[in-house]
Amino acid sequence: SAVISQKPSRDICQRGTSLTIQCQVDSQVTMMFWYRQQPGQSLTLIATANQGSEATYESGFVIDKFPISRPNLTFSTLTVSNMSPEDSSIYLCSGGGETQYFGPGTRLLVL
Amino acid sequence: ILNVEQSPQSLHVQEGDSTNFTCSFPSSNFYALHWYRWETAKSPEALFVMTLNGDEKKKGRISATLNTKEGYSYLYIKGSQPEDSATYLCAFASGGSNYKLTFGKGTLLTVNP
């Protein structure tokens, strides 16, 4: 199994600003992913964080809005750029193999 | 667009009751079905990864079944306890990989003492 931590656990931000979320895994994992859960919605995959290359984004998500870094096999960051109230969500990272393990999430409120 | 549906949306039971929830998913291009248990402010906890039609898995008082031909999975909790209160999520993996998961909205279970 893998233990995943995220920072910050929660934040309240003003519209137009950006927030970077960090994800740390306690062991090397090949694949890391970023999800978000908007209020009343399901967990939705934003992108695959690829080590050493650009992230792969799902339909509806773009690099300019959600830039992702993956400098090594245990760490990734997601930035939520130029935030609006619609970005208020829980953001989770995951990693692993046959079983995907999740971080505890970052609860973001944009005013 | 893959559609994963969970029912009921929420459920209240008394301590000691047994309960079950449903997850329905596309029956084509199936790779695996995942169940997670998610308590507020904690990480979703992986319960089961199920891959074969007819699979049955058990972990303590929780068990799950899988029917890939008709596209559904059931999660059962026997003798519910207050600590079972959580949101139970199912996630569908397709395309030959467990890596990209499509989630349902979850079933929120509340167990009253």
JSON list of C-alpha atoms in Angstrom, two decimals:
[
{"chain": "A", "resi": 1, "resn": "SER", "atom": "CA", "xyz": [0.00, 0.00, 0.00]},
{"chain": "A", "resi": 2, "resn": "ALA", "atom": "CA", "xyz": [0.97, 3.66, -0.27]},
{"chain": "A", "resi": 3, "resn": "VAL", "atom": "CA", "xyz": [0.36, 6.52, 2.12]},
{"chain": "A", "resi": 4, "resn": "ILE", "atom": "CA", "xyz": [-0.35, 9.83, 0.44]},
{"chain": "A", "resi": 5, "resn": "SER", "atom": "CA", "xyz": [-0.33, 13.23, 2.06]},
{"chain": "A", "resi": 6, "resn": "GLN", "atom": "CA", "xyz": [-1.52, 16.54, 0.68]},
{"chain": "A", "resi": 7, "resn": "LYS", "atom": "CA", "xyz": [-0.89, 20.16, 1.59]},
{"chain": "A", "resi": 8, "resn": "PRO", "atom": "CA", "xyz": [-2.78, 22.31, 2.32]},
{"chain": "A", "resi": 9, "resn": "SER", "atom": "CA", "xyz": [-5.70, 20.37, 3.76]},
{"chain": "A", "resi": 10, "resn": "ARG", "atom": "CA", "xyz": [-8.00, 23.31, 3.15]},
{"chain": "A", "resi": 11, "resn": "ASP", "atom": "CA", "xyz": [-7.87, 26.91, 2.00]},
{"chain": "A", "resi": 12, "resn": "ILE", "atom": "CA", "xyz": [-10.08, 29.90, 1.35]},
{"chain": "A", "resi": 13, "resn": "CYS", "atom": "CA", "xyz": [-8.93, 31.99, -1.60]},
{"chain": "A", "resi": 14, "resn": "GLN", "atom": "CA", "xyz": [-9.97, 35.12, -3.41]},
{"chain": "A", "resi": 15, "resn": "ARG", "atom": "CA", "xyz": [-11.06, 34.94, -7.03]},
{"chain": "A", "resi": 16, "resn": "GLY", "atom": "CA", "xyz": [-8.31, 35.66, -9.51]},
{"chain": "A", "resi": 17, "resn": "THR", "atom": "CA", "xyz": [-5.57, 34.19, -7.34]},
{"chain": "A", "resi": 18, "resn": "SER", "atom": "CA", "xyz": [-3.81, 30.82, -7.73]},
{"chain": "A", "resi": 19, "resn": "LEU", "atom": "CA", "xyz": [-3.22, 27.97, -5.30]},
{"chain": "A", "resi": 20, "resn": "THR", "atom": "CA", "xyz": [-0.64, 25.19, -5.54]},
{"chain": "A", "resi": 21, "resn": "ILE", "atom": "CA", "xyz": [-1.50, 21.86, -3.92]},
{"chain": "A", "resi": 22, "resn": "GLN", "atom": "CA", "xyz": [1.27, 19.44, -3.03]},
{"chain": "A", "resi": 23, "resn": "CYS", "atom": "CA", "xyz": [1.01, 15.66, -3.04]},
{"chain": "A", "resi": 24, "resn": "GLN", "atom": "CA", "xyz": [3.62, 13.40, -1.43]},
{"chain": "A", "resi": 25, "resn": "VAL", "atom": "CA", "xyz": [3.68, 9.60, -1.64]},
{"chain": "A", "resi": 26, "resn": "ASP", "atom": "CA", "xyz": [5.65, 7.52, 0.84]},
{"chain": "A", "resi": 27, "resn": "SER", "atom": "CA", "xyz": [6.94, 5.21, -1.91]},
{"chain": "A", "resi": 28, "resn": "GLN", "atom": "CA", "xyz": [7.73, 5.46, -5.59]},
{"chain": "A", "resi": 29, "resn": "VAL", "atom": "CA", "xyz": [4.70, 5.07, -7.82]},
{"chain": "A", "resi": 30, "resn": "THR", "atom": "CA", "xyz": [4.63, 4.98, -11.59]},
{"chain": "A", "resi": 31, "resn": "MET", "atom": "CA", "xyz": [1.32, 6.73, -12.02]},
{"chain": "A", "resi": 32, "resn": "MET", "atom": "CA", "xyz": [-0.06, 9.72, -10.17]},
{"chain": "A", "resi": 33, "resn": "PHE", "atom": "CA", "xyz": [-3.39, 11.39, -10.83]},
{"chain": "A", "resi": 34, "resn": "TRP", "atom": "CA", "xyz": [-5.32, 14.48, -9.83]},
{"chain": "A", "resi": 35, "resn": "TYR", "atom": "CA", "xyz": [-9.08, 14.44, -9.25]},
{"chain": "A", "resi": 36, "resn": "ARG", "atom": "CA", "xyz": [-11.60, 16.97, -8.12]},
{"chain": "A", "resi": 37, "resn": "GLN", "atom": "CA", "xyz": [-15.03, 16.66, -6.58]},
{"chain": "A", "resi": 38, "resn": "GLN", "atom": "CA", "xyz": [-17.31, 19.62, -7.05]},
{"chain": "A", "resi": 39, "resn": "PRO", "atom": "CA", "xyz": [-20.23, 19.92, -4.62]},
{"chain": "A", "resi": 40, "resn": "GLY", "atom": "CA", "xyz": [-22.82, 17.21, -5.30]},
{"chain": "A", "resi": 41, "resn": "GLN", "atom": "CA", "xyz": [-20.76, 15.68, -8.10]},
{"chain": "A", "resi": 42, "resn": "SER", "atom": "CA", "xyz": [-18.61, 12.60, -8.48]},
{"chain": "A", "resi": 43, "resn": "LEU", "atom": "CA", "xyz": [-14.85, 12.48, -8.27]},
{"chain": "A", "resi": 44, "resn": "THR", "atom": "CA", "xyz": [-13.63, 13.51, -11.72]},
{"chain": "A", "resi": 45, "resn": "LEU", "atom": "CA", "xyz": [-10.19, 12.90, -13.17]},
{"chain": "A", "resi": 46, "resn": "ILE", "atom": "CA", "xyz": [-8.38, 16.11, -14.09]},
{"chain": "A", "resi": 47, "resn": "ALA", "atom": "CA", "xyz": [-5.11, 14.72, -15.42]},
{"chain": "A", "resi": 48, "resn": "THR", "atom": "CA", "xyz": [-2.39, 12.10, -15.23]},
{"chain": "A", "resi": 49, "resn": "ALA", "atom": "CA", "xyz": [0.84, 13.50, -13.78]},
{"chain": "A", "resi": 50, "resn": "ASN", "atom": "CA", "xyz": [3.69, 12.08, -15.85]},
{"chain": "A", "resi": 51, "resn": "GLN", "atom": "CA", "xyz": [7.18, 12.02, -14.43]},
{"chain": "A", "resi": 52, "resn": "GLY", "atom": "CA", "xyz": [9.59, 13.83, -16.71]},
{"chain": "A", "resi": 53, "resn": "SER", "atom": "CA", "xyz": [7.01, 14.95, -19.24]},
{"chain": "A", "resi": 54, "resn": "GLU", "atom": "CA", "xyz": [3.90, 17.07, -19.57]},
{"chain": "A", "resi": 55, "resn": "ALA", "atom": "CA", "xyz": [0.74, 15.95, -17.80]},
{"chain": "A", "resi": 56, "resn": "THR", "atom": "CA", "xyz": [-2.06, 14.33, -19.79]},
{"chain": "A", "resi": 57, "resn": "TYR", "atom": "CA", "xyz": [-5.32, 16.21, -19.35]},
{"chain": "A", "resi": 58, "resn": "GLU", "atom": "CA", "xyz": [-8.85, 14.84, -19.56]},
{"chain": "A", "resi": 59, "resn": "SER", "atom": "CA", "xyz": [-11.50, 16.45, -21.69]},
{"chain": "A", "resi": 60, "resn": "GLY", "atom": "CA", "xyz": [-12.57, 19.76, -20.22]},
{"chain": "A", "resi": 61, "resn": "PHE", "atom": "CA", "xyz": [-9.31, 20.43, -18.38]},
{"chain": "A", "resi": 62, "resn": "VAL", "atom": "CA", "xyz": [-6.40, 22.44, -19.75]},
{"chain": "A", "resi": 63, "resn": "ILE", "atom": "CA", "xyz": [-2.81, 23.04, -18.74]},
{"chain": "A", "resi": 64, "resn": "ASP", "atom": "CA", "xyz": [-3.18, 26.81, -18.46]},
{"chain": "A", "resi": 65, "resn": "LYS", "atom": "CA", "xyz": [-5.87, 26.41, -15.81]},
{"chain": "A", "resi": 66, "resn": "PHE", "atom": "CA", "xyz": [-4.41, 23.38, -13.99]},
{"chain": "A", "resi": 67, "resn": "PRO", "atom": "CA", "xyz": [-0.63, 23.26, -14.47]},
{"chain": "A", "resi": 68, "resn": "ILE", "atom": "CA", "xyz": [0.88, 20.11, -12.98]},
{"chain": "A", "resi": 69, "resn": "SER", "atom": "CA", "xyz": [4.44, 19.23, -12.03]},
{"chain": "A", "resi": 70, "resn": "ARG", "atom": "CA", "xyz": [5.88, 15.76, -11.39]},
{"chain": "A", "resi": 71, "resn": "PRO", "atom": "CA", "xyz": [9.60, 16.14, -10.67]},
{"chain": "A", "resi": 72, "resn": "ASN", "atom": "CA", "xyz": [10.06, 12.59, -9.35]},
{"chain": "A", "resi": 73, "resn": "LEU", "atom": "CA", "xyz": [8.21, 9.35, -8.58]},
{"chain": "A", "resi": 74, "resn": "THR", "atom": "CA", "xyz": [6.97, 10.44, -5.15]},
{"chain": "A", "resi": 75, "resn": "PHE", "atom": "CA", "xyz": [5.84, 14.03, -5.57]},
{"chain": "A", "resi": 76, "resn": "SER", "atom": "CA", "xyz": [3.47, 16.11, -7.66]},
{"chain": "A", "resi": 77, "resn": "THR", "atom": "CA", "xyz": [1.84, 19.52, -7.54]},
{"chain": "A", "resi": 78, "resn": "LEU", "atom": "CA", "xyz": [-1.39, 20.85, -9.00]},
{"chain": "A", "resi": 79, "resn": "THR", "atom": "CA", "xyz": [-1.96, 24.57, -9.39]},
{"chain": "A", "resi": 80, "resn": "VAL", "atom": "CA", "xyz": [-5.46, 25.95, -9.69]},
{"chain": "A", "resi": 81, "resn": "SER", "atom": "CA", "xyz": [-4.92, 29.18, -11.62]},
{"chain": "A", "resi": 82, "resn": "ASN", "atom": "CA", "xyz": [-6.95, 32.37, -11.82]},
{"chain": "A", "resi": 83, "resn": "MET", "atom": "CA", "xyz": [-9.54, 30.90, -9.51]},
{"chain": "A", "resi": 84, "resn": "SER", "atom": "CA", "xyz": [-13.27, 31.53, -9.66]},
{"chain": "A", "resi": 85, "resn": "PRO", "atom": "CA", "xyz": [-16.01, 30.35, -7.28]},
{"chain": "A", "resi": 86, "resn": "GLU", "atom": "CA", "xyz": [-16.68, 27.43, -9.67]},
{"chain": "A", "resi": 87, "resn": "ASP", "atom": "CA", "xyz": [-13.27, 26.05, -8.68]},
{"chain": "A", "resi": 88, "resn": "SER", "atom": "CA", "xyz": [-14.50, 25.47, -5.13]},
{"chain": "A", "resi": 89, "resn": "SER", "atom": "CA", "xyz": [-14.03, 21.72, -4.79]},
{"chain": "A", "resi": 90, "resn": "ILE", "atom": "CA", "xyz": [-12.15, 18.97, -3.04]},
{"chain": "A", "resi": 91, "resn": "TYR", "atom": "CA", "xyz": [-8.96, 18.19, -4.93]},
{"chain": "A", "resi": 92, "resn": "LEU", "atom": "CA", "xyz": [-7.40, 14.75, -4.43]},
{"chain": "A", "resi": 93, "resn": "CYS", "atom": "CA", "xyz": [-4.26, 13.15, -5.72]},
{"chain": "A", "resi": 94, "resn": "SER", "atom": "CA", "xyz": [-3.83, 9.43, -6.13]},
{"chain": "A", "resi": 95, "resn": "GLY", "atom": "CA", "xyz": [-1.07, 7.00, -6.95]},
{"chain": "A", "resi": 96, "resn": "GLY", "atom": "CA", "xyz": [-0.41, 3.31, -7.08]},
{"chain": "A", "resi": 97, "resn": "GLY", "atom": "CA", "xyz": [-0.83, 0.35, -9.37]},
{"chain": "A", "resi": 98, "resn": "GLU", "atom": "CA", "xyz": [-3.69, -2.13, -9.43]},
{"chain": "A", "resi": 99, "resn": "THR", "atom": "CA", "xyz": [-5.07, -0.36, -6.39]},
{"chain": "A", "resi": 100, "resn": "GLN", "atom": "CA", "xyz": [-5.10, 3.44, -6.48]},
{"chain": "A", "resi": 101, "resn": "TYR", "atom": "CA", "xyz": [-4.43, 5.09, -3.13]},
{"chain": "A", "resi": 102, "resn": "PHE", "atom": "CA", "xyz": [-5.71, 8.55, -2.41]},
{"chain": "A", "resi": 103, "resn": "GLY", "atom": "CA", "xyz": [-4.61, 11.52, -0.39]},
{"chain": "A", "resi": 104, "resn": "PRO", "atom": "CA", "xyz": [-7.02, 13.07, 2.14]},
{"chain": "A", "resi": 105, "resn": "GLY", "atom": "CA", "xyz": [-7.88, 15.90, -0.21]},
{"chain": "A", "resi": 106, "resn": "THR", "atom": "CA", "xyz": [-7.57, 19.67, -0.28]},
{"chain": "A", "resi": 107, "resn": "ARG", "atom": "CA", "xyz": [-10.83, 21.51, 0.40]},
{"chain": "A", "resi": 108, "resn": "LEU", "atom": "CA", "xyz": [-10.80, 24.73, -1.55]},
{"chain": "A", "resi": 109, "resn": "LEU", "atom": "CA", "xyz": [-13.31, 27.55, -1.21]},
{"chain": "A", "resi": 110, "resn": "VAL", "atom": "CA", "xyz": [-13.05, 30.45, -3.65]},
{"chain": "A", "resi": 111, "resn": "LEU", "atom": "CA", "xyz": [-14.81, 33.65, -2.70]},
{"chain": "B", "resi": 1, "resn": "ILE", "atom": "CA", "xyz": [-18.88, 9.38, -21.73]},
{"chain": "B", "resi": 2, "resn": "LEU", "atom": "CA", "xyz": [-18.80, 6.60, -19.14]},
{"chain": "B", "resi": 3, "resn": "ASN", "atom": "CA", "xyz": [-21.67, 6.59, -16.68]},
{"chain": "B", "resi": 4, "resn": "VAL", "atom": "CA", "xyz": [-21.35, 5.03, -13.25]},
{"chain": "B", "resi": 5, "resn": "GLU", "atom": "CA", "xyz": [-24.52, 5.16, -11.17]},
{"chain": "B", "resi": 6, "resn": "GLN", "atom": "CA", "xyz": [-24.85, 4.40, -7.48]},
{"chain": "B", "resi": 7, "resn": "SER", "atom": "CA", "xyz": [-28.01, 3.87, -5.49]},
{"chain": "B", "resi": 8, "resn": "PRO", "atom": "CA", "xyz": [-29.35, 4.82, -3.12]},
{"chain": "B", "resi": 9, "resn": "GLN", "atom": "CA", "xyz": [-27.82, 8.28, -2.84]},
{"chain": "B", "resi": 10, "resn": "SER", "atom": "CA", "xyz": [-28.08, 8.10, 0.95]},
{"chain": "B", "resi": 11, "resn": "LEU", "atom": "CA", "xyz": [-29.17, 5.59, 3.52]},
{"chain": "B", "resi": 12, "resn": "HIS", "atom": "CA", "xyz": [-29.91, 5.68, 7.24]},
{"chain": "B", "resi": 13, "resn": "VAL", "atom": "CA", "xyz": [-29.90, 2.40, 9.14]},
{"chain": "B", "resi": 14, "resn": "GLN", "atom": "CA", "xyz": [-29.92, 1.34, 12.77]},
{"chain": "B", "resi": 15, "resn": "GLU", "atom": "CA", "xyz": [-26.92, -0.27, 14.41]},
{"chain": "B", "resi": 16, "resn": "GLY", "atom": "CA", "xyz": [-27.04, -4.00, 13.80]},
{"chain": "B", "resi": 17, "resn": "ASP", "atom": "CA", "xyz": [-28.98, -3.75, 10.54]},
{"chain": "B", "resi": 18, "resn": "SER", "atom": "CA", "xyz": [-27.53, -5.26, 7.39]},
{"chain": "B", "resi": 19, "resn": "THR", "atom": "CA", "xyz": [-27.59, -3.15, 4.27]},
{"chain": "B", "resi": 20, "resn": "ASN", "atom": "CA", "xyz": [-26.53, -3.12, 0.64]},
{"chain": "B", "resi": 21, "resn": "PHE", "atom": "CA", "xyz": [-25.92, -0.63, -2.15]},
{"chain": "B", "resi": 22, "resn": "THR", "atom": "CA", "xyz": [-25.72, -0.89, -5.90]},
{"chain": "B", "resi": 23, "resn": "CYS", "atom": "CA", "xyz": [-23.23, 0.31, -8.47]},
{"chain": "B", "resi": 24, "resn": "SER", "atom": "CA", "xyz": [-24.07, 0.09, -12.17]},
{"chain": "B", "resi": 25, "resn": "PHE", "atom": "CA", "xyz": [-21.51, 0.63, -14.90]},
{"chain": "B", "resi": 26, "resn": "PRO", "atom": "CA", "xyz": [-21.03, 0.10, -18.64]},
{"chain": "B", "resi": 27, "resn": "SER", "atom": "CA", "xyz": [-20.71, -3.59, -19.46]},
{"chain": "B", "resi": 28, "resn": "SER", "atom": "CA", "xyz": [-18.44, -2.97, -22.46]},
{"chain": "B", "resi": 29, "resn": "ASN", "atom": "CA", "xyz": [-14.67, -2.52, -22.32]},
{"chain": "B", "resi": 30, "resn": "PHE", "atom": "CA", "xyz": [-14.66, -3.55, -18.64]},
{"chain": "B", "resi": 31, "resn": "TYR", "atom": "CA", "xyz": [-11.34, -3.89, -16.82]},
{"chain": "B", "resi": 32, "resn": "ALA", "atom": "CA", "xyz": [-12.08, -3.63, -13.09]},
{"chain": "B", "resi": 33, "resn": "LEU", "atom": "CA", "xyz": [-14.52, -2.31, -10.53]},
{"chain": "B", "resi": 34, "resn": "HIS", "atom": "CA", "xyz": [-13.23, -0.61, -7.39]},
{"chain": "B", "resi": 35, "resn": "TRP", "atom": "CA", "xyz": [-15.01, 0.07, -4.11]},
{"chain": "B", "resi": 36, "resn": "TYR", "atom": "CA", "xyz": [-13.83, 2.76, -1.73]},
{"chain": "B", "resi": 37, "resn": "ARG", "atom": "CA", "xyz": [-14.96, 3.93, 1.68]},
{"chain": "B", "resi": 38, "resn": "TRP", "atom": "CA", "xyz": [-14.58, 7.67, 2.29]},
{"chain": "B", "resi": 39, "resn": "GLU", "atom": "CA", "xyz": [-14.94, 9.34, 5.64]},
{"chain": "B", "resi": 40, "resn": "THR", "atom": "CA", "xyz": [-14.98, 13.12, 5.82]},
{"chain": "B", "resi": 41, "resn": "ALA", "atom": "CA", "xyz": [-11.51, 14.71, 6.01]},
{"chain": "B", "resi": 42, "resn": "LYS", "atom": "CA", "xyz": [-9.81, 11.34, 5.47]},
{"chain": "B", "resi": 43, "resn": "SER", "atom": "CA", "xyz": [-8.38, 9.59, 2.44]},
{"chain": "B", "resi": 44, "resn": "PRO", "atom": "CA", "xyz": [-10.73, 7.32, 0.51]},
{"chain": "B", "resi": 45, "resn": "GLU", "atom": "CA", "xyz": [-9.91, 3.80, 1.70]},
{"chain": "B", "resi": 46, "resn": "ALA", "atom": "CA", "xyz": [-9.66, 1.07, -0.91]},
{"chain": "B", "resi": 47, "resn": "LEU", "atom": "CA", "xyz": [-12.01, -1.81, -0.06]},
{"chain": "B", "resi": 48, "resn": "PHE", "atom": "CA", "xyz": [-12.05, -4.08, -3.10]},
{"chain": "B", "resi": 49, "resn": "VAL", "atom": "CA", "xyz": [-10.75, -4.36, -6.64]},
{"chain": "B", "resi": 50, "resn": "MET", "atom": "CA", "xyz": [-12.88, -6.79, -8.63]},
{"chain": "B", "resi": 51, "resn": "THR", "atom": "CA", "xyz": [-12.09, -8.01, -12.11]},
{"chain": "B", "resi": 52, "resn": "LEU", "atom": "CA", "xyz": [-13.87, -11.27, -12.92]},
{"chain": "B", "resi": 53, "resn": "ASN", "atom": "CA", "xyz": [-17.55, -11.82, -13.58]},
{"chain": "B", "resi": 54, "resn": "GLY", "atom": "CA", "xyz": [-19.02, -13.56, -10.57]},
{"chain": "B", "resi": 55, "resn": "ASP", "atom": "CA", "xyz": [-16.26, -12.32, -8.24]},
{"chain": "B", "resi": 56, "resn": "GLU", "atom": "CA", "xyz": [-17.19, -12.18, -4.58]},
{"chain": "B", "resi": 57, "resn": "LYS", "atom": "CA", "xyz": [-14.87, -10.50, -2.10]},
{"chain": "B", "resi": 58, "resn": "LYS", "atom": "CA", "xyz": [-15.10, -10.11, 1.64]},
{"chain": "B", "resi": 59, "resn": "LYS", "atom": "CA", "xyz": [-13.35, -7.93, 4.21]},
{"chain": "B", "resi": 60, "resn": "GLY", "atom": "CA", "xyz": [-14.70, -8.41, 7.71]},
{"chain": "B", "resi": 61, "resn": "ARG", "atom": "CA", "xyz": [-18.39, -7.54, 7.69]},
{"chain": "B", "resi": 62, "resn": "ILE", "atom": "CA", "xyz": [-18.22, -6.01, 4.22]},
{"chain": "B", "resi": 63, "resn": "SER", "atom": "CA", "xyz": [-18.54, -8.02, 1.04]},
{"chain": "B", "resi": 64, "resn": "ALA", "atom": "CA", "xyz": [-19.06, -7.27, -2.63]},
{"chain": "B", "resi": 65, "resn": "THR", "atom": "CA", "xyz": [-20.21, -9.10, -5.74]},
{"chain": "B", "resi": 66, "resn": "LEU", "atom": "CA", "xyz": [-19.64, -8.37, -9.40]},
{"chain": "B", "resi": 67, "resn": "ASN", "atom": "CA", "xyz": [-21.67, -9.01, -12.56]},
{"chain": "B", "resi": 68, "resn": "THR", "atom": "CA", "xyz": [-19.78, -7.70, -15.57]},
{"chain": "B", "resi": 69, "resn": "LYS", "atom": "CA", "xyz": [-22.25, -9.03, -18.14]},
{"chain": "B", "resi": 70, "resn": "GLU", "atom": "CA", "xyz": [-25.12, -6.94, -16.84]},
{"chain": "B", "resi": 71, "resn": "GLY", "atom": "CA", "xyz": [-22.91, -4.19, -15.44]},
{"chain": "B", "resi": 72, "resn": "TYR", "atom": "CA", "xyz": [-23.56, -4.07, -11.73]},
{"chain": "B", "resi": 73, "resn": "SER", "atom": "CA", "xyz": [-21.89, -4.65, -8.37]},
{"chain": "B", "resi": 74, "resn": "TYR", "atom": "CA", "xyz": [-23.40, -4.91, -4.91]},
{"chain": "B", "resi": 75, "resn": "LEU", "atom": "CA", "xyz": [-21.73, -3.93, -1.66]},
{"chain": "B", "resi": 76, "resn": "TYR", "atom": "CA", "xyz": [-23.10, -5.57, 1.49]},
{"chain": "B", "resi": 77, "resn": "ILE", "atom": "CA", "xyz": [-22.51, -4.59, 5.10]},
{"chain": "B", "resi": 78, "resn": "LYS", "atom": "CA", "xyz": [-23.58, -7.11, 7.70]},
{"chain": "B", "resi": 79, "resn": "GLY", "atom": "CA", "xyz": [-24.50, -5.91, 11.19]},
{"chain": "B", "resi": 80, "resn": "SER", "atom": "CA", "xyz": [-23.80, -2.20, 10.54]},
{"chain": "B", "resi": 81, "resn": "GLN", "atom": "CA", "xyz": [-21.91, -0.28, 13.21]},
{"chain": "B", "resi": 82, "resn": "PRO", "atom": "CA", "xyz": [-21.74, 3.51, 13.72]},
{"chain": "B", "resi": 83, "resn": "GLU", "atom": "CA", "xyz": [-18.11, 3.44, 12.54]},
{"chain": "B", "resi": 84, "resn": "ASP", "atom": "CA", "xyz": [-19.34, 2.17, 9.16]},
{"chain": "B", "resi": 85, "resn": "SER", "atom": "CA", "xyz": [-20.86, 5.61, 8.56]},
{"chain": "B", "resi": 86, "resn": "ALA", "atom": "CA", "xyz": [-19.14, 6.97, 5.46]},
{"chain": "B", "resi": 87, "resn": "THR", "atom": "CA", "xyz": [-19.61, 7.54, 1.76]},
{"chain": "B", "resi": 88, "resn": "TYR", "atom": "CA", "xyz": [-19.10, 4.39, -0.30]},
{"chain": "B", "resi": 89, "resn": "LEU", "atom": "CA", "xyz": [-17.78, 5.00, -3.77]},
{"chain": "B", "resi": 90, "resn": "CYS", "atom": "CA", "xyz": [-17.52, 2.67, -6.70]},
{"chain": "B", "resi": 91, "resn": "ALA", "atom": "CA", "xyz": [-15.22, 3.34, -9.63]},
{"chain": "B", "resi": 92, "resn": "PHE", "atom": "CA", "xyz": [-15.06, 1.76, -13.05]},
{"chain": "B", "resi": 93, "resn": "ALA", "atom": "CA", "xyz": [-11.77, 1.08, -14.81]},
{"chain": "B", "resi": 94, "resn": "SER", "atom": "CA", "xyz": [-11.76, 0.43, -18.54]},
{"chain": "B", "resi": 95, "resn": "GLY", "atom": "CA", "xyz": [-9.41, 0.34, -21.46]},
{"chain": "B", "resi": 96, "resn": "GLY", "atom": "CA", "xyz": [-7.13, -2.34, -20.07]},
{"chain": "B", "resi": 97, "resn": "SER", "atom": "CA", "xyz": [-5.90, -0.35, -17.11]},
{"chain": "B", "resi": 98, "resn": "ASN", "atom": "CA", "xyz": [-6.75, 0.29, -13.46]},
{"chain": "B", "resi": 99, "resn": "TYR", "atom": "CA", "xyz": [-5.23, 3.68, -13.64]},
{"chain": "B", "resi": 100, "resn": "LYS", "atom": "CA", "xyz": [-7.99, 5.92, -14.89]},
{"chain": "B", "resi": 101, "resn": "LEU", "atom": "CA", "xyz": [-11.09, 5.57, -12.77]},
{"chain": "B", "resi": 102, "resn": "THR", "atom": "CA", "xyz": [-14.61, 6.83, -13.42]},
{"chain": "B", "resi": 103, "resn": "PHE", "atom": "CA", "xyz": [-16.46, 7.28, -10.17]},
{"chain": "B", "resi": 104, "resn": "GLY", "atom": "CA", "xyz": [-20.09, 7.22, -9.16]},
{"chain": "B", "resi": 105, "resn": "LYS", "atom": "CA", "xyz": [-21.43, 9.91, -6.85]},
{"chain": "B", "resi": 106, "resn": "GLY", "atom": "CA", "xyz": [-21.39, 7.55, -3.91]},
{"chain": "B", "resi": 107, "resn": "THR", "atom": "CA", "xyz": [-23.82, 6.27, -1.31]},
{"chain": "B", "resi": 108, "resn": "LEU", "atom": "CA", "xyz": [-23.77, 8.12, 2.00]},
{"chain": "B", "resi": 109, "resn": "LEU", "atom": "CA", "xyz": [-24.40, 5.64, 4.81]},
{"chain": "B", "resi": 110, "resn": "THR", "atom": "CA", "xyz": [-25.36, 6.81, 8.28]},
{"chain": "B", "resi": 111, "resn": "VAL", "atom": "CA", "xyz": [-25.58, 4.17, 11.01]},
{"chain": "B", "resi": 112, "resn": "ASN", "atom": "CA", "xyz": [-27.52, 5.33, 14.05]},
{"chain": "B", "resi": 113, "resn": "PRO", "atom": "CA", "xyz": [-26.54, 3.86, 17.44]}
]
